[in-house]
Amino acid sequence: VNYAKNNYIAISIGGINDQTISNKIYTLDINRNILKEINTKSCEIKPRKGHTATLIKKTNITAFENNIIQYYDIIIFGGKNEKETLNDIIIIKIAYMTIDNTFYYSSVDHIKSYGDIPEPREGHHAIYMNDALYIIGGCDYIKGICYNKDIYKLEIENEKFNWVKLNKEEKAIESNIANFMNGFVYYDRM
């Protein structure tokens, strides 16, 4: 997140450390090398690893008493916990306050989606563009299945959350790369 001119913060959600799968949210101020945990005591997110967390900056900004608040949504898709591979969608709402240079947790929404819902997976890629989230590839290692030729589009416009599968599965491979540039999604196999 570029929260002010040449000031960047990295946001981390969940993951695994020493065999413990987490649902904690951290921010790292890259310029000042400061790591902070966002207080999420009421957060109802299953611990997970191998998921994607895609940041979307909202246009609404509030200003009062020398403080500017910027709002962000983070869309989490899939991953794996100790028991199962996931294909859920969670939207975490956070706010950044300039007065104390801190991110605050606001709320969590567990989203009900429709359409061609992707199979549970981890290790996939996510790209957000034009009011849609694209999910590319991934595997369900519990079942021993990879979906690395899959591309799904989650239509987010008007909060309908409808999935569309964009191509048919072909022979799976172990790894893939996806990037968004100049209005196009580039996908390559490694």
mmCIF file of C-alpha atoms in Angstrom:
data_model
loop_
_atom_site.group_PDB
_atom_site.id
_atom_site.type_symbol
_atom_site.label_atom_id
_atom_site.label_comp_id
_atom_site.label_asym_id
_atom_site.label_seq_id
_atom_site.Cartn_x
_atom_site.Cartn_y
_atom_site.Cartn_z
ATOM 1 C CA VAL A 1 0.000 0.000 0.000
ATOM 2 C CA ASN A 2 1.365 3.394 -0.934
ATOM 3 C CA TYR A 3 -0.302 5.351 1.876
ATOM 4 C CA ALA A 4 1.581 8.616 1.373
ATOM 5 C CA LYS A 5 4.143 9.848 -1.114
ATOM 6 C CA ASN A 6 6.993 7.290 -1.160
ATOM 7 C CA ASN A 7 5.756 5.604 2.038
ATOM 8 C CA TYR A 8 4.803 1.963 1.710
ATOM 9 C CA ILE A 9 3.164 -0.589 3.971
ATOM 10 C CA ALA A 10 3.001 -4.335 3.356
ATOM 11 C CA ILE A 11 -0.014 -6.186 4.754
ATOM 12 C CA SER A 12 0.195 -9.865 5.732
ATOM 13 C CA ILE A 13 -2.834 -12.031 6.499
ATOM 14 C CA GLY A 14 -2.539 -15.538 7.900
ATOM 15 C CA GLY A 15 0.133 -17.974 6.786
ATOM 16 C CA ILE A 16 2.196 -20.612 8.542
ATOM 17 C CA ASN A 17 5.023 -20.288 11.049
ATOM 18 C CA ASP A 18 6.634 -23.221 12.849
ATOM 19 C CA GLN A 19 3.758 -25.528 11.827
ATOM 20 C CA THR A 20 1.098 -23.147 13.218
ATOM 21 C CA ILE A 21 -1.443 -21.812 10.718
ATOM 22 C CA SER A 22 -2.574 -18.281 11.571
ATOM 23 C CA ASN A 23 -5.351 -15.792 10.846
ATOM 24 C CA LYS A 24 -3.475 -12.768 12.240
ATOM 25 C CA ILE A 25 -3.114 -9.558 10.240
ATOM 26 C CA TYR A 26 0.137 -7.566 10.298
ATOM 27 C CA THR A 27 1.338 -4.357 8.689
ATOM 28 C CA LEU A 28 4.988 -3.654 7.951
ATOM 29 C CA ASP A 29 5.985 -0.022 7.449
ATOM 30 C CA ILE A 30 8.731 -0.592 4.917
ATOM 31 C CA ASN A 31 10.314 2.871 5.265
ATOM 32 C CA ARG A 32 10.531 2.751 9.063
ATOM 33 C CA ASN A 33 10.875 -1.049 9.410
ATOM 34 C CA ILE A 34 8.024 -1.243 11.951
ATOM 35 C CA LEU A 35 5.845 -4.358 12.231
ATOM 36 C CA LYS A 36 2.397 -3.992 13.865
ATOM 37 C CA GLU A 37 -0.385 -6.471 14.440
ATOM 38 C CA ILE A 38 -3.855 -5.180 13.561
ATOM 39 C CA ASN A 39 -6.212 -5.867 16.456
ATOM 40 C CA THR A 40 -8.712 -8.429 15.131
ATOM 41 C CA LYS A 41 -10.019 -9.960 18.352
ATOM 42 C CA SER A 42 -13.557 -10.175 16.939
ATOM 43 C CA CYS A 43 -12.314 -11.328 13.526
ATOM 44 C CA GLU A 44 -13.971 -14.546 12.378
ATOM 45 C CA ILE A 45 -11.535 -15.802 9.745
ATOM 46 C CA LYS A 46 -10.421 -19.421 9.626
ATOM 47 C CA PRO A 47 -6.637 -19.677 9.965
ATOM 48 C CA ARG A 48 -5.164 -20.394 6.532
ATOM 49 C CA LYS A 49 -2.101 -20.603 4.336
ATOM 50 C CA GLY A 50 -1.698 -20.661 0.558
ATOM 51 C CA HIS A 51 -4.568 -18.199 0.055
ATOM 52 C CA THR A 52 -4.617 -14.903 -1.820
ATOM 53 C CA ALA A 53 -5.302 -11.541 -0.201
ATOM 54 C CA THR A 54 -5.973 -8.813 -2.753
ATOM 55 C CA LEU A 55 -6.048 -5.173 -1.644
ATOM 56 C CA ILE A 56 -8.613 -2.805 -3.113
ATOM 57 C CA LYS A 57 -8.370 0.884 -2.232
ATOM 58 C CA LYS A 58 -11.784 2.430 -1.790
ATOM 59 C CA THR A 59 -12.382 5.938 -3.093
ATOM 60 C CA ASN A 60 -14.070 7.239 0.044
ATOM 61 C CA ILE A 61 -11.730 9.327 2.185
ATOM 62 C CA THR A 62 -12.726 11.086 5.395
ATOM 63 C CA ALA A 63 -10.895 14.135 6.742
ATOM 64 C CA PHE A 64 -11.253 15.812 10.135
ATOM 65 C CA GLU A 65 -8.973 17.587 12.640
ATOM 66 C CA ASN A 66 -5.692 17.063 10.726
ATOM 67 C CA ASN A 67 -6.527 13.399 10.189
ATOM 68 C CA ILE A 68 -7.237 11.691 6.884
ATOM 69 C CA ILE A 69 -8.805 8.239 6.866
ATOM 70 C CA GLN A 70 -8.413 6.046 3.775
ATOM 71 C CA TYR A 71 -10.508 2.912 3.437
ATOM 72 C CA TYR A 72 -9.447 -0.416 1.931
ATOM 73 C CA ASP A 73 -11.038 -3.791 1.263
ATOM 74 C CA ILE A 74 -8.952 -6.948 1.256
ATOM 75 C CA ILE A 75 -10.497 -9.878 -0.619
ATOM 76 C CA ILE A 76 -9.312 -13.254 0.654
ATOM 77 C CA PHE A 77 -9.906 -16.344 -1.436
ATOM 78 C CA GLY A 78 -9.181 -19.990 -0.674
ATOM 79 C CA GLY A 79 -6.147 -21.455 1.023
ATOM 80 C CA LYS A 80 -5.819 -24.397 3.378
ATOM 81 C CA ASN A 81 -6.072 -24.904 7.115
ATOM 82 C CA GLU A 82 -5.237 -27.969 9.205
ATOM 83 C CA LYS A 83 -8.395 -29.816 8.133
ATOM 84 C CA GLU A 84 -9.454 -28.716 4.657
ATOM 85 C CA THR A 85 -8.727 -26.824 1.470
ATOM 86 C CA LEU A 86 -10.939 -23.734 1.159
ATOM 87 C CA ASN A 87 -12.781 -21.843 -1.579
ATOM 88 C CA ASP A 88 -14.484 -19.210 0.538
ATOM 89 C CA ILE A 89 -14.480 -15.462 -0.077
ATOM 90 C CA ILE A 90 -13.892 -13.058 2.792
ATOM 91 C CA ILE A 91 -13.745 -9.287 2.590
ATOM 92 C CA ILE A 92 -11.856 -7.543 5.377
ATOM 93 C CA LYS A 93 -12.448 -3.827 5.697
ATOM 94 C CA ILE A 94 -9.587 -1.772 7.132
ATOM 95 C CA ALA A 95 -8.927 1.934 7.540
ATOM 96 C CA TYR A 96 -5.655 3.867 7.528
ATOM 97 C CA MET A 97 -5.468 6.943 9.788
ATOM 98 C CA THR A 98 -2.769 9.492 8.990
ATOM 99 C CA ILE A 99 -2.788 11.069 12.467
ATOM 100 C CA ASP A 100 -1.158 8.013 14.032
ATOM 101 C CA ASN A 101 0.113 6.303 10.852
ATOM 102 C CA THR A 102 -1.825 3.131 11.699
ATOM 103 C CA PHE A 103 -4.202 0.675 10.036
ATOM 104 C CA TYR A 104 -7.336 -0.332 11.931
ATOM 105 C CA TYR A 105 -9.513 -3.393 11.408
ATOM 106 C CA SER A 106 -13.119 -2.482 10.714
ATOM 107 C CA SER A 107 -15.133 -5.576 9.793
ATOM 108 C CA VAL A 108 -15.209 -8.960 8.095
ATOM 109 C CA ASP A 109 -17.825 -10.096 5.602
ATOM 110 C CA HIS A 110 -18.153 -13.755 4.635
ATOM 111 C CA ILE A 111 -19.437 -13.550 1.080
ATOM 112 C CA LYS A 112 -21.978 -15.887 -0.494
ATOM 113 C CA SER A 113 -21.104 -16.310 -4.163
ATOM 114 C CA TYR A 114 -22.953 -17.786 -7.132
ATOM 115 C CA GLY A 115 -22.253 -19.258 -10.554
ATOM 116 C CA ASP A 116 -19.311 -21.518 -11.474
ATOM 117 C CA ILE A 117 -17.681 -21.550 -8.022
ATOM 118 C CA PRO A 118 -14.020 -22.703 -8.194
ATOM 119 C CA GLU A 119 -13.016 -25.924 -6.483
ATOM 120 C CA PRO A 120 -11.179 -25.456 -3.156
ATOM 121 C CA ARG A 121 -7.512 -24.590 -3.769
ATOM 122 C CA GLU A 122 -4.297 -23.127 -2.442
ATOM 123 C CA GLY A 123 -1.231 -21.733 -4.177
ATOM 124 C CA HIS A 124 -3.286 -19.892 -6.800
ATOM 125 C CA HIS A 125 -2.881 -16.315 -8.062
ATOM 126 C CA ALA A 126 -5.359 -13.445 -7.806
ATOM 127 C CA ILE A 127 -5.585 -10.266 -9.871
ATOM 128 C CA TYR A 128 -8.124 -7.473 -9.383
ATOM 129 C CA MET A 129 -9.126 -5.278 -12.316
ATOM 130 C CA ASN A 130 -12.300 -3.666 -13.681
ATOM 131 C CA ASP A 131 -14.470 -4.579 -10.660
ATOM 132 C CA ALA A 132 -13.542 -8.263 -10.921
ATOM 133 C CA LEU A 133 -11.209 -10.668 -9.143
ATOM 134 C CA TYR A 134 -9.465 -13.240 -11.336
ATOM 135 C CA ILE A 135 -8.312 -16.516 -9.770
ATOM 136 C CA ILE A 136 -5.698 -18.451 -11.741
ATOM 137 C CA GLY A 137 -4.444 -21.958 -11.049
ATOM 138 C CA GLY A 138 -3.918 -23.588 -7.685
ATOM 139 C CA CYS A 139 -4.056 -27.090 -6.213
ATOM 140 C CA ASP A 140 -5.953 -29.125 -3.662
ATOM 141 C CA TYR A 141 -3.062 -31.140 -2.236
ATOM 142 C CA ILE A 142 -5.374 -33.077 0.090
ATOM 143 C CA LYS A 143 -7.103 -34.571 -2.972
ATOM 144 C CA GLY A 144 -3.929 -34.485 -5.092
ATOM 145 C CA ILE A 145 -5.530 -32.348 -7.821
ATOM 146 C CA CYS A 146 -4.071 -29.252 -9.540
ATOM 147 C CA TYR A 147 -6.146 -26.711 -11.474
ATOM 148 C CA ASN A 148 -3.327 -24.664 -12.961
ATOM 149 C CA LYS A 149 -5.062 -24.075 -16.289
ATOM 150 C CA ASP A 150 -8.205 -22.738 -14.587
ATOM 151 C CA ILE A 151 -9.084 -19.073 -14.800
ATOM 152 C CA TYR A 152 -12.123 -17.844 -12.891
ATOM 153 C CA LYS A 153 -13.588 -14.354 -12.833
ATOM 154 C CA LEU A 154 -15.499 -13.158 -9.769
ATOM 155 C CA GLU A 155 -17.774 -10.321 -10.824
ATOM 156 C CA ILE A 156 -17.861 -7.921 -7.889
ATOM 157 C CA GLU A 157 -19.785 -5.054 -9.472
ATOM 158 C CA ASN A 158 -22.903 -4.156 -7.431
ATOM 159 C CA GLU A 159 -21.803 -6.759 -4.857
ATOM 160 C CA LYS A 160 -23.394 -9.670 -6.764
ATOM 161 C CA PHE A 161 -20.301 -11.918 -6.413
ATOM 162 C CA ASN A 162 -20.926 -14.137 -9.433
ATOM 163 C CA TRP A 163 -18.233 -16.589 -10.633
ATOM 164 C CA VAL A 164 -17.583 -17.290 -14.314
ATOM 165 C CA LYS A 165 -15.129 -19.973 -15.499
ATOM 166 C CA LEU A 166 -13.151 -18.541 -18.405
ATOM 167 C CA ASN A 167 -11.549 -21.687 -19.826
ATOM 168 C CA LYS A 168 -11.623 -25.449 -19.509
ATOM 169 C CA GLU A 169 -9.061 -27.349 -17.486
ATOM 170 C CA GLU A 170 -6.183 -28.897 -19.389
ATOM 171 C CA LYS A 171 -3.198 -30.896 -18.153
ATOM 172 C CA ALA A 172 -2.145 -29.494 -14.781
ATOM 173 C CA ILE A 173 1.376 -28.334 -14.076
ATOM 174 C CA GLU A 174 3.168 -27.554 -10.836
ATOM 175 C CA SER A 175 3.536 -23.775 -11.014
ATOM 176 C CA ASN A 176 2.300 -20.696 -12.837
ATOM 177 C CA ILE A 177 2.759 -16.936 -12.999
ATOM 178 C CA ALA A 178 0.071 -14.311 -13.599
ATOM 179 C CA ASN A 179 0.454 -10.556 -14.026
ATOM 180 C CA PHE A 180 -1.776 -7.644 -14.991
ATOM 181 C CA MET A 181 -0.293 -5.022 -17.287
ATOM 182 C CA ASN A 182 -1.763 -2.480 -19.726
ATOM 183 C CA GLY A 183 -5.275 -3.864 -19.379
ATOM 184 C CA PHE A 184 -4.307 -7.504 -20.081
ATOM 185 C CA VAL A 185 -3.819 -10.566 -17.886
ATOM 186 C CA TYR A 186 -0.591 -12.379 -18.778
ATOM 187 C CA TYR A 187 -0.369 -16.001 -17.736
ATOM 188 C CA ASP A 188 2.684 -18.201 -18.072
ATOM 189 C CA ARG A 189 3.593 -21.668 -16.877
ATOM 190 C CA MET A 190 6.891 -22.335 -15.135
#
